[in-house]
PDB file of C-alpha atoms and ligand atoms in Angstrom:
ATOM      1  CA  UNK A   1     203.146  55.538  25.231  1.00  0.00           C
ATOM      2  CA  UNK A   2     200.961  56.066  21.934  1.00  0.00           C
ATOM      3  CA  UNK A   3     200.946  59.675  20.134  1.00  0.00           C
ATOM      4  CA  UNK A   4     197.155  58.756  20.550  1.00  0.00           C
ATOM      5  CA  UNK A   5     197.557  58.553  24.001  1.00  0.00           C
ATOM      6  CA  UNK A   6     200.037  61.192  24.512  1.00  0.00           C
ATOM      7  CA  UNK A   7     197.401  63.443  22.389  1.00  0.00           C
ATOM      8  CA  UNK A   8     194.016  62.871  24.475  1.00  0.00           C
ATOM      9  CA  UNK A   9     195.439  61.644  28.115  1.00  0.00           C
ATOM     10  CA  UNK A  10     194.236  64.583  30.603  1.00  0.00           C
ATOM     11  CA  UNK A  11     192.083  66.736  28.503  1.00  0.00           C
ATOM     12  CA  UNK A  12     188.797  68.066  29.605  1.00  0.00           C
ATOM     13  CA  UNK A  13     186.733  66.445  26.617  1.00  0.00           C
ATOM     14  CA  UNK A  14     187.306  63.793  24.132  1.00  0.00           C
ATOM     15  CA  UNK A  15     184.663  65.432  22.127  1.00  0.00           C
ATOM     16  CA  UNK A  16     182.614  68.930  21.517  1.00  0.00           C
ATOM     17  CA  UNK A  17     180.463  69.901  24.586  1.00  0.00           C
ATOM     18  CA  UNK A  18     179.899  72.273  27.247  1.00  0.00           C
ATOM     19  CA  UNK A  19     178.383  71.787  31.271  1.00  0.00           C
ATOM     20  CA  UNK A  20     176.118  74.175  29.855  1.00  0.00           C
ATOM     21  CA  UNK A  21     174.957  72.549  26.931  1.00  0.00           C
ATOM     22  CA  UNK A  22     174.297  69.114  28.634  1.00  0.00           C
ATOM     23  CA  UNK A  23     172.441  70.895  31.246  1.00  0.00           C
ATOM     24  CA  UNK A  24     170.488  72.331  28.485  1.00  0.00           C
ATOM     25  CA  UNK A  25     169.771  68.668  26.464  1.00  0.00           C
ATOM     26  CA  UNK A  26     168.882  67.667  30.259  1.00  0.00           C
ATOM     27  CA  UNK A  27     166.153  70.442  30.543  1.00  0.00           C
ATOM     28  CA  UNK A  28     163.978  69.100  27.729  1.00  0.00           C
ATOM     29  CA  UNK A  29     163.890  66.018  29.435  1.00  0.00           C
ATOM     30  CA  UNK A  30     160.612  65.772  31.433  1.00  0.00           C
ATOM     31  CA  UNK A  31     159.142  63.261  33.972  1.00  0.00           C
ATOM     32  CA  UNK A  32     162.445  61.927  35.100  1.00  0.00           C
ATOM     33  CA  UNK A  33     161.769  59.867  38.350  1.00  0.00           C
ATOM     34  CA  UNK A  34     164.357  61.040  41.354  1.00  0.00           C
ATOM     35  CA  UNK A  35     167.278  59.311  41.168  1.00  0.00           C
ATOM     36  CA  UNK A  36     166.984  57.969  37.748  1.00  0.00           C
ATOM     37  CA  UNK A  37     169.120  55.097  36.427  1.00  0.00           C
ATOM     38  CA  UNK A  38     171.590  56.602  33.681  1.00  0.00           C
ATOM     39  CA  UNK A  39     173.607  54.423  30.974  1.00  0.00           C
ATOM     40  CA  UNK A  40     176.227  56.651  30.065  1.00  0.00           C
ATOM     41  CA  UNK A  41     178.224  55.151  26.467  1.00  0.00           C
ATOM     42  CA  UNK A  42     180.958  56.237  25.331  1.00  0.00           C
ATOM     43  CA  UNK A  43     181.456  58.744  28.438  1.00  0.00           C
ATOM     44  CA  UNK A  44     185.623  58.763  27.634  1.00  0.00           C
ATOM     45  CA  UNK A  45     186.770  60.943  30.625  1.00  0.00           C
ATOM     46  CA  UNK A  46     183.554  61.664  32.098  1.00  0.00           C
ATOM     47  CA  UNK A  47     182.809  65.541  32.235  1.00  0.00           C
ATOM     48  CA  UNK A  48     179.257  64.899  31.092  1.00  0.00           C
ATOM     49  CA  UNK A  49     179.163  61.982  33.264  1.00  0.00           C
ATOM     50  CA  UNK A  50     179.988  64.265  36.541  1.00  0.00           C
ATOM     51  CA  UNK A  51     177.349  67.250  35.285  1.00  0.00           C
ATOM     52  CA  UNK A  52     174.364  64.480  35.056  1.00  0.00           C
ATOM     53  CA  UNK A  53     175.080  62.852  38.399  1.00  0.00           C
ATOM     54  CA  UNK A  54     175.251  66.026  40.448  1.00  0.00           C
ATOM     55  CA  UNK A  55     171.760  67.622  38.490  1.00  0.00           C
ATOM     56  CA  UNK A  56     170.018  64.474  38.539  1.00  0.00           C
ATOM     57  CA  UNK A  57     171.132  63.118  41.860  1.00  0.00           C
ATOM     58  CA  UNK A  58     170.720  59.532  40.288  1.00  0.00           C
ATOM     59  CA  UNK A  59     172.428  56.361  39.425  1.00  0.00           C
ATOM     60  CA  UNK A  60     175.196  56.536  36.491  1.00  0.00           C
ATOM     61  CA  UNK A  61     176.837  53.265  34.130  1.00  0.00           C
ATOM     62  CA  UNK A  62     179.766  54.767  32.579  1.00  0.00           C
ATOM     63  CA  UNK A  63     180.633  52.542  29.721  1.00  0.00           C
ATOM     64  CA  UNK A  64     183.971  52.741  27.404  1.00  0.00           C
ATOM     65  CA  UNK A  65     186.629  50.701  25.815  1.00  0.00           C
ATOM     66  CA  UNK A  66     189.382  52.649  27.240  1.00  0.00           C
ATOM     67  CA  UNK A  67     190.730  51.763  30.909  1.00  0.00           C
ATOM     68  CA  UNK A  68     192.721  55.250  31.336  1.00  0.00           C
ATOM     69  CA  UNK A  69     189.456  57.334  30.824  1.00  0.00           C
ATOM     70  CA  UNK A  70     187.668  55.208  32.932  1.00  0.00           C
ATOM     71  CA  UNK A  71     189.976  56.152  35.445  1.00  0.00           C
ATOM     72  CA  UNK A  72     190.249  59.685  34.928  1.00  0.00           C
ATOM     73  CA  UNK A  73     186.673  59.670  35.186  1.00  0.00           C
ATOM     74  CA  UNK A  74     186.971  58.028  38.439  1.00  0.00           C
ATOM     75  CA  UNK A  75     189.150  60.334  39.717  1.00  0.00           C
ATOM     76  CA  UNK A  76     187.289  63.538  38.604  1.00  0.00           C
ATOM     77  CA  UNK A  77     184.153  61.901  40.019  1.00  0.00           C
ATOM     78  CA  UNK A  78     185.789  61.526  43.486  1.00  0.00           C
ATOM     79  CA  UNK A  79     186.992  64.900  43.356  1.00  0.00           C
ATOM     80  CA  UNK A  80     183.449  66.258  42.653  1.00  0.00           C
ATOM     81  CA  UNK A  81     182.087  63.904  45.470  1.00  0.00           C
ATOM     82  CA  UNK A  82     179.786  61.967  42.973  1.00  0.00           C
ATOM     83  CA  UNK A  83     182.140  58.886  42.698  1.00  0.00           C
ATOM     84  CA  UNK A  84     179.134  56.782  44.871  1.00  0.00           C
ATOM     85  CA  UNK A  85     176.694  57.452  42.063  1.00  0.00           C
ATOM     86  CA  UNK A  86     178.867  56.517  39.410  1.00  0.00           C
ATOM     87  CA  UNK A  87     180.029  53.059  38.591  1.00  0.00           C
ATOM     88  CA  UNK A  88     182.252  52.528  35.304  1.00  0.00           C
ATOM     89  CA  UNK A  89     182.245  49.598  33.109  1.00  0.00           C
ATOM     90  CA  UNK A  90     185.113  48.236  30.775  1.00  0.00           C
ATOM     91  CA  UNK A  91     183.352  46.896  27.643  1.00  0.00           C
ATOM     92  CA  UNK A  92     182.140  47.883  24.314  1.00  0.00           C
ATOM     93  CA  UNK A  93     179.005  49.382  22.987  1.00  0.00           C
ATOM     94  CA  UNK A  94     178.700  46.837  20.784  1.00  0.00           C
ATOM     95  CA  UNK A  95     178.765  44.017  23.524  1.00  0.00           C
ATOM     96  CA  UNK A  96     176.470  46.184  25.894  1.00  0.00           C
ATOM     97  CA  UNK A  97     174.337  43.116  28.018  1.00  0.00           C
ATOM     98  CA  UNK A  98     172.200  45.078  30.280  1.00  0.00           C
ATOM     99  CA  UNK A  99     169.079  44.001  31.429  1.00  0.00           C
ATOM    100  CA  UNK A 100     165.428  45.255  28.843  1.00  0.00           C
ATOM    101  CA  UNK A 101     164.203  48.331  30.225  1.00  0.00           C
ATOM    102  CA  UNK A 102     166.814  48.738  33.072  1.00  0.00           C
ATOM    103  CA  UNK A 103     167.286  52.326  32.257  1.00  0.00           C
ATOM    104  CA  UNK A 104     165.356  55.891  32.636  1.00  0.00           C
ATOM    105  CA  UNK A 105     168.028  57.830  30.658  1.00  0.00           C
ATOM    106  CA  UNK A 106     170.848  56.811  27.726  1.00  0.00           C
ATOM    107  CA  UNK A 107     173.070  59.704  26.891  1.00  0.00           C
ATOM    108  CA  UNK A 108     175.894  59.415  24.854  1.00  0.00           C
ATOM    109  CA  UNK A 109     177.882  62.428  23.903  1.00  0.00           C
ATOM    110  CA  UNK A 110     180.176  62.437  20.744  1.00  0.00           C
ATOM    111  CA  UNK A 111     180.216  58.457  20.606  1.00  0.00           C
ATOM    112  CA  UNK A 112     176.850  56.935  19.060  1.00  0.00           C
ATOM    113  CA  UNK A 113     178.802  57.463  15.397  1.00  0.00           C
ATOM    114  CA  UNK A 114     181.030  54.486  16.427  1.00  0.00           C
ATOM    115  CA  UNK A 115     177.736  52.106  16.437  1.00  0.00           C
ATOM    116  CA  UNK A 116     176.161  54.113  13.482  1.00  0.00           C
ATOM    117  CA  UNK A 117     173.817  56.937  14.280  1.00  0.00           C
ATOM    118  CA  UNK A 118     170.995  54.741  12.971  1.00  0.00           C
ATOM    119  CA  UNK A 119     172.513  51.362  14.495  1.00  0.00           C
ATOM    120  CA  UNK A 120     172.907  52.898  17.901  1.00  0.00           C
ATOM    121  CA  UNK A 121     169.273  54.145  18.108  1.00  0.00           C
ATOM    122  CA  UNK A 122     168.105  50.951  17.349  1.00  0.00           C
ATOM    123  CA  UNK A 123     170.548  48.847  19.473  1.00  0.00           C
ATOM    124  CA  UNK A 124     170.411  50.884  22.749  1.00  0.00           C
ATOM    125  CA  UNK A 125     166.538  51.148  22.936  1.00  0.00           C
ATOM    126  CA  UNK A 126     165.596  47.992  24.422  1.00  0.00           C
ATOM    127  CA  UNK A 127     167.825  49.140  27.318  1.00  0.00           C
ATOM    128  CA  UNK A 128     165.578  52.117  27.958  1.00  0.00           C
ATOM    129  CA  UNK A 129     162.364  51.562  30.400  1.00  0.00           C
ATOM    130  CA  UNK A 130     158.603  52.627  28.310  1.00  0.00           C
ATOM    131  CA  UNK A 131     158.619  56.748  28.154  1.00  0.00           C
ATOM    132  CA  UNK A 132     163.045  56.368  28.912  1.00  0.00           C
ATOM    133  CA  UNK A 133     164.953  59.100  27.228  1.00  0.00           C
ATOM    134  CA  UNK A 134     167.584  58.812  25.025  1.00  0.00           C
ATOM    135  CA  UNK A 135     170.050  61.685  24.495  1.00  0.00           C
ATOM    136  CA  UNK A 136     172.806  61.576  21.702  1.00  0.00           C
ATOM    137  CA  UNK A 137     175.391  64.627  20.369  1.00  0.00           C
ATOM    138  CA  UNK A 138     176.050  64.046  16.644  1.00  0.00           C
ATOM    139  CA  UNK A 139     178.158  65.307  14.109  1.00  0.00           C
ATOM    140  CA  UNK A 140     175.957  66.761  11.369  1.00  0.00           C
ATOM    141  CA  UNK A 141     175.720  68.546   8.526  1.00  0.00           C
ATOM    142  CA  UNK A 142     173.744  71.977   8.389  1.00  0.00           C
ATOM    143  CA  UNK A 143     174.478  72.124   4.496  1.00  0.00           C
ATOM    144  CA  UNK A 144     172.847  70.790   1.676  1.00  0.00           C
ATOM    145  CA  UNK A 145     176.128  71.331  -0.310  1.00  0.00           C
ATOM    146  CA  UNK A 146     179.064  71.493   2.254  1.00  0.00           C
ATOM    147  CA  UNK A 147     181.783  72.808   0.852  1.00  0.00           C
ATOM    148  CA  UNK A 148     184.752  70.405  -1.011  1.00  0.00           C
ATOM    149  CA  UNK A 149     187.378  70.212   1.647  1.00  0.00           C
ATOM    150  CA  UNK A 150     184.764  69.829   4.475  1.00  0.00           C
ATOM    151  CA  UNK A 151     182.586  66.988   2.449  1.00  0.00           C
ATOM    152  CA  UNK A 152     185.843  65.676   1.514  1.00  0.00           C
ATOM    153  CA  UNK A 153     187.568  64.948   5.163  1.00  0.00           C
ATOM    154  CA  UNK A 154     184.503  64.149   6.178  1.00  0.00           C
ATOM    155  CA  UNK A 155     183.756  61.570   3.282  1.00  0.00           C
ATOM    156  CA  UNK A 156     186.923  60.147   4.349  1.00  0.00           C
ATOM    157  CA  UNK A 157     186.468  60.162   8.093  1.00  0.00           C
ATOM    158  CA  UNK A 158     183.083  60.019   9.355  1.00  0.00           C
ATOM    159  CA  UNK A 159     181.473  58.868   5.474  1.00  0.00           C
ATOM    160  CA  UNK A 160     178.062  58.285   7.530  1.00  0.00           C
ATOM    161  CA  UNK A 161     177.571  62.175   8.806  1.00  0.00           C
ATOM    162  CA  UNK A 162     173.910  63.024   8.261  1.00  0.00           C
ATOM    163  CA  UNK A 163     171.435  66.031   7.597  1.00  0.00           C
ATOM    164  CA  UNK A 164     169.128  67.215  10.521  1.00  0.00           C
ATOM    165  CA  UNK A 165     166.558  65.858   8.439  1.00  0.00           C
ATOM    166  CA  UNK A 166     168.141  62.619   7.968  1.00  0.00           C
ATOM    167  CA  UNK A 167     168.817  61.902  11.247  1.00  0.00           C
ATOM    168  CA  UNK A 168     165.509  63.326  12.660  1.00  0.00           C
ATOM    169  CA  UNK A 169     163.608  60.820  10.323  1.00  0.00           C
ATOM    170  CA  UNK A 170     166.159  58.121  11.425  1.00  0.00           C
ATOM    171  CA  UNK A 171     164.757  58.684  15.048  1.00  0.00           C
ATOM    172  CA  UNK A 172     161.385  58.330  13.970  1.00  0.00           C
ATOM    173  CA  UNK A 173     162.197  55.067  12.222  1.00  0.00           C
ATOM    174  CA  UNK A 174     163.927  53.637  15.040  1.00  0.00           C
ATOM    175  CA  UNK A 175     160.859  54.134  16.690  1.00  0.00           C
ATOM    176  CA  UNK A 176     161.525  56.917  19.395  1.00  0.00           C
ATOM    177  CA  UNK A 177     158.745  60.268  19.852  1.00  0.00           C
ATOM    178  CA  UNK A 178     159.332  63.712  21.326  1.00  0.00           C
ATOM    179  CA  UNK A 179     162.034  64.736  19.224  1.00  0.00           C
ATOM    180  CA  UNK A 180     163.644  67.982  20.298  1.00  0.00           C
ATOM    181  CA  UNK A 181     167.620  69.123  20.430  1.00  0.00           C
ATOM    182  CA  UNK A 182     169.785  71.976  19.329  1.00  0.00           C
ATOM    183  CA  UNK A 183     172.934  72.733  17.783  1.00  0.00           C
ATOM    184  CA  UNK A 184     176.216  72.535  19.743  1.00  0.00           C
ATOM    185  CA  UNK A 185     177.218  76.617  19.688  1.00  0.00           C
ATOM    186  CA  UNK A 186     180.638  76.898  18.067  1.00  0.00           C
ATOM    187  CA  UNK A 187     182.372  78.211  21.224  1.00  0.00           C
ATOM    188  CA  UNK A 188     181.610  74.306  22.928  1.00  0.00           C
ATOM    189  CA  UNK A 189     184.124  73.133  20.048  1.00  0.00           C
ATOM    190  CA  UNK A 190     186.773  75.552  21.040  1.00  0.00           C
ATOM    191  CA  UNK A 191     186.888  75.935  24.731  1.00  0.00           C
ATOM    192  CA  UNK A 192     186.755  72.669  25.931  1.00  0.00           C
ATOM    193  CA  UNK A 193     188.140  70.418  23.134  1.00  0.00           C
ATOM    194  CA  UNK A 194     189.976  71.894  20.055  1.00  0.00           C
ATOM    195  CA  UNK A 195     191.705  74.252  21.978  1.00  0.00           C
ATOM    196  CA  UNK A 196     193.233  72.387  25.042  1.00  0.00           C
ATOM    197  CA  UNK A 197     194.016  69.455  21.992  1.00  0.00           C
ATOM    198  CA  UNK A 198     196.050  72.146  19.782  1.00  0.00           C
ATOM    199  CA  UNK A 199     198.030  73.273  22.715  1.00  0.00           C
ATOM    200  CA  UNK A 200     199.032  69.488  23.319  1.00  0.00           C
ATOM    201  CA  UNK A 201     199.692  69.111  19.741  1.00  0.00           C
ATOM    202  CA  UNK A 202     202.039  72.128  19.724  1.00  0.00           C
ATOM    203  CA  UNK A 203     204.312  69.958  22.745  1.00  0.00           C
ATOM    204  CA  UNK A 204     204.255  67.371  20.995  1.00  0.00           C
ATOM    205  CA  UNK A 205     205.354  69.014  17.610  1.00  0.00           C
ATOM    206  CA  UNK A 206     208.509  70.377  19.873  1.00  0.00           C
ATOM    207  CA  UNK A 207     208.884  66.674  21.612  1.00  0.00           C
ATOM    208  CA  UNK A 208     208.738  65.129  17.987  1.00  0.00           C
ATOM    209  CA  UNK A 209     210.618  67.472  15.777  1.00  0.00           C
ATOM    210  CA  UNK A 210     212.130  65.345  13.737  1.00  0.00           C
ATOM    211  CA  UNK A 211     210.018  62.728  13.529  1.00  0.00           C
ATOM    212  CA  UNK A 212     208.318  62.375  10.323  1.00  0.00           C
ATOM    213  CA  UNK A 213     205.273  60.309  11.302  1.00  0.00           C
ATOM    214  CA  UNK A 214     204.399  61.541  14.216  1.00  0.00           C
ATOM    215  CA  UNK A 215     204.871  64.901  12.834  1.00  0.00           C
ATOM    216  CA  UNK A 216     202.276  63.932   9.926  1.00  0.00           C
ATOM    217  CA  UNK A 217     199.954  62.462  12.385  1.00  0.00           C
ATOM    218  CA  UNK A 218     200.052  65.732  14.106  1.00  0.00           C
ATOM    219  CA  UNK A 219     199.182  67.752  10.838  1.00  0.00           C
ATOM    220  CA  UNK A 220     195.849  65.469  10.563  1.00  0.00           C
ATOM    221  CA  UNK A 221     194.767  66.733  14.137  1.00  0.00           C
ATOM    222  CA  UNK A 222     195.790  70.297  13.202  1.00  0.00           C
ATOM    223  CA  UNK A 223     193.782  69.949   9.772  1.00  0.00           C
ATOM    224  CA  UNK A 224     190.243  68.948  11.481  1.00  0.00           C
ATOM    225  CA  UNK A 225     190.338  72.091  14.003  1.00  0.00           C
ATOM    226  CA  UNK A 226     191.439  74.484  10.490  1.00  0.00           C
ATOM    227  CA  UNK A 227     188.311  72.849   8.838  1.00  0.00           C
ATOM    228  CA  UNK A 228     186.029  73.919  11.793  1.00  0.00           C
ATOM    229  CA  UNK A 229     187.657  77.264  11.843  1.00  0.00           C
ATOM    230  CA  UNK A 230     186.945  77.825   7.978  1.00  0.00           C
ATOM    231  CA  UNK A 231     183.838  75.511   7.570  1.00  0.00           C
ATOM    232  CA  UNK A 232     181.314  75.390  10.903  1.00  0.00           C
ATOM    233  CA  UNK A 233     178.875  77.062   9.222  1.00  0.00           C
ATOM    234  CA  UNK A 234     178.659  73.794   7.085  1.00  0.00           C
ATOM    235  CA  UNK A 235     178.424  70.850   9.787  1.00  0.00           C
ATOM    236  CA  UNK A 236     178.143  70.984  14.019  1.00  0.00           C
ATOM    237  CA  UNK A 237     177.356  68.853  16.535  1.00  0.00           C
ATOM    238  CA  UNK A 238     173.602  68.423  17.067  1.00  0.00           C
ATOM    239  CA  UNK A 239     172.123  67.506  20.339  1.00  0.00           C
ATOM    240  CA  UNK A 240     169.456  64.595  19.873  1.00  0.00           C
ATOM    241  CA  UNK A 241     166.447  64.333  22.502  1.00  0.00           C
ATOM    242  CA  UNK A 242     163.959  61.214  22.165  1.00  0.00           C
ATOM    243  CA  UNK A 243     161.366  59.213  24.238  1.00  0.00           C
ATOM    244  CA  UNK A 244     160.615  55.497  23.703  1.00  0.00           C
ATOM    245  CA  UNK A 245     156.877  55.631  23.437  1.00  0.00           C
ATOM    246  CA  UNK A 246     155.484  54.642  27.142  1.00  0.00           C
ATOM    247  CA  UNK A 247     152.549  52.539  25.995  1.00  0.00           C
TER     248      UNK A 247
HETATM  249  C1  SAM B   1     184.693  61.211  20.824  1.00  0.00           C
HETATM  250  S1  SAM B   1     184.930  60.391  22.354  1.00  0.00           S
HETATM  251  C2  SAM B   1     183.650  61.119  23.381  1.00  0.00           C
HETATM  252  C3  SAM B   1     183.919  60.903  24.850  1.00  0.00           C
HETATM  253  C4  SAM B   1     183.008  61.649  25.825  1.00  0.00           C
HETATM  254  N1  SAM B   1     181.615  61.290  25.665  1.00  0.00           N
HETATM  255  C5  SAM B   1     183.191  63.146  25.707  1.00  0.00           C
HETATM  256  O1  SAM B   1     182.296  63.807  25.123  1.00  0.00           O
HETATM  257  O2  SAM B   1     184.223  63.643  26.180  1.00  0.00           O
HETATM  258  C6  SAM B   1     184.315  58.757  22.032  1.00  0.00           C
HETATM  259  C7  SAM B   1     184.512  57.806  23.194  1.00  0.00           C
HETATM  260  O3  SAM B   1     184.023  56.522  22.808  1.00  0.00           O
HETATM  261  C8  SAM B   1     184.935  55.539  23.280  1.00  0.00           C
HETATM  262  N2  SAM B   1     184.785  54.340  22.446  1.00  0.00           N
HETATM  263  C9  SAM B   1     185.361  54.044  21.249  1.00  0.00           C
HETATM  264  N3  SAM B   1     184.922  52.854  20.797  1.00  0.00           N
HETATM  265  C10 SAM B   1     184.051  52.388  21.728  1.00  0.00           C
HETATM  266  C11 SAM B   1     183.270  51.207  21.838  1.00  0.00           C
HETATM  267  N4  SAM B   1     183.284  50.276  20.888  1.00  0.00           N
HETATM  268  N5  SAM B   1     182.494  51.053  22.934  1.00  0.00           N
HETATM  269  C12 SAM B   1     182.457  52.005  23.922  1.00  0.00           C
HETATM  270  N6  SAM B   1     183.176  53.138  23.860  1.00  0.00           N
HETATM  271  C13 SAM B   1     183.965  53.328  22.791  1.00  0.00           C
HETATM  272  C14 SAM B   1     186.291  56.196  23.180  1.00  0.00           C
HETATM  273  O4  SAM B   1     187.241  55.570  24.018  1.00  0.00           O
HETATM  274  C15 SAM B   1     185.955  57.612  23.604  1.00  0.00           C
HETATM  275  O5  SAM B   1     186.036  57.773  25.001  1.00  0.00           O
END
């Protein structure tokens, strides 16, 4: 099995988020028909997935490139009794071939910076129906001037991280209205995500003693949650909310 594998397989989230704060990105969502059709990309292991289908009673595409969370999300979905409204699909965002318009709702939580914030927006709208929603998270920075070690990892591994600003007018280009959103609070990093991934890194550390890459590769992991514990003042996860215009 990968350390990659061994690292993410089981956890609650591949990425920051809360039940509470997609219910809350879902609540400035208005007009949704019943039952609305929902693209879900990038939905790893599903928790997000689960939340929308039970509050929204509608019709979920769970898309990712990874088999084993598509079946954990299967699984969890079964066990919350959603698994009819939920179908999952093995292929990449990048080779997404749904139908124009064949969606009320796109949300994509912790993934759209795989595309490109700016890419993604402009890629996944044609899927949307006029007046569809589109829902992203996003790493971003609340800085102007982020401190060195943050804008340094960062620069290294997500070199495309935006400003609120930036990102907001990147919506606008790509041609979306209603902007709204909110910042991820700091406890939806810890509870669900960095802390269930540093107690699996601590196993491993005992499993791997001894073992100088792994060990290293461990270290990395380690040094992203330190950041966030010295640094989330300076960047966060920001909860995108957009219309396609319905005319
Ligand atoms: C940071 S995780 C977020 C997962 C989930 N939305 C969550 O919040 O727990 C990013 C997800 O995107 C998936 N992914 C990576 N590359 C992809 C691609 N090209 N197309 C679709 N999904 C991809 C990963 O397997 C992973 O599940």
């Amino acid at each position: 099995m990968s350390i990659f594998r061994e690292l993410t397989e089981g956890l609650p989230r591949q990425a920051p988020g809360s039940a509470a704060a997609t219910m809350r990105a879902l609540g400035l969502i208005r007009g949704l028909p019943d039952q609305p059709r929902i693209l879900d990309v990038g939905c790893g292991p599903g928790a997000q997935t689960i939340d929308l289908a039970r509050a929204t009673n509608g019709w979920l595409v769970a898309v990712d490139i990874r088999q084993r969370f598509l079946d954990e999300l299967t699984e969890r979905a079964a066990a919350a009794g959603v698994l009819p409204q939920v179908t999952t699909i093995n292929t990449s965002m990048f080779d997404m071939d749904f139908a124009d318009a064949s969606f009320d709702l796109i949300w994509s939580e912790g993934a759209i910076y795989i595309e490109g914030f700016a890419a993604g927006l402009a890629a996944w709208r044609r899927f949307l129906k006029p007046g569809g929603w589109l829902v992203v998270s996003e790493l971003t920075w609340m800085v102007p001037d982020p401190p060195a070690a943050a804008a340094e990892y960062w620069a290294r591994n997500y070199p495309g991280m935006g400003s609120v600003e930036r990102n907001c007018q990147l919506v606008a280009e790509a041609g979306y209205v209603s902007m709204d959103g909110f910042v991820l609070p700091v406890q939806d990093w810890w509870n669900n995500y960095y802390e269930p991934a540093e107690r699996r890194v601590e196993e491993l550390r005992e499993k791997y003693a001894g073992d100088a890459d792994t060990l290293a590769m461990l270290d990395e992991t380690s040094r992203e949650h330190d950041l966030f514990r010295a640094y989330h003042e300076a960047y966060g996860y920001v909860f995108y909310v957009m219309r396609k215009p319905a005319g």
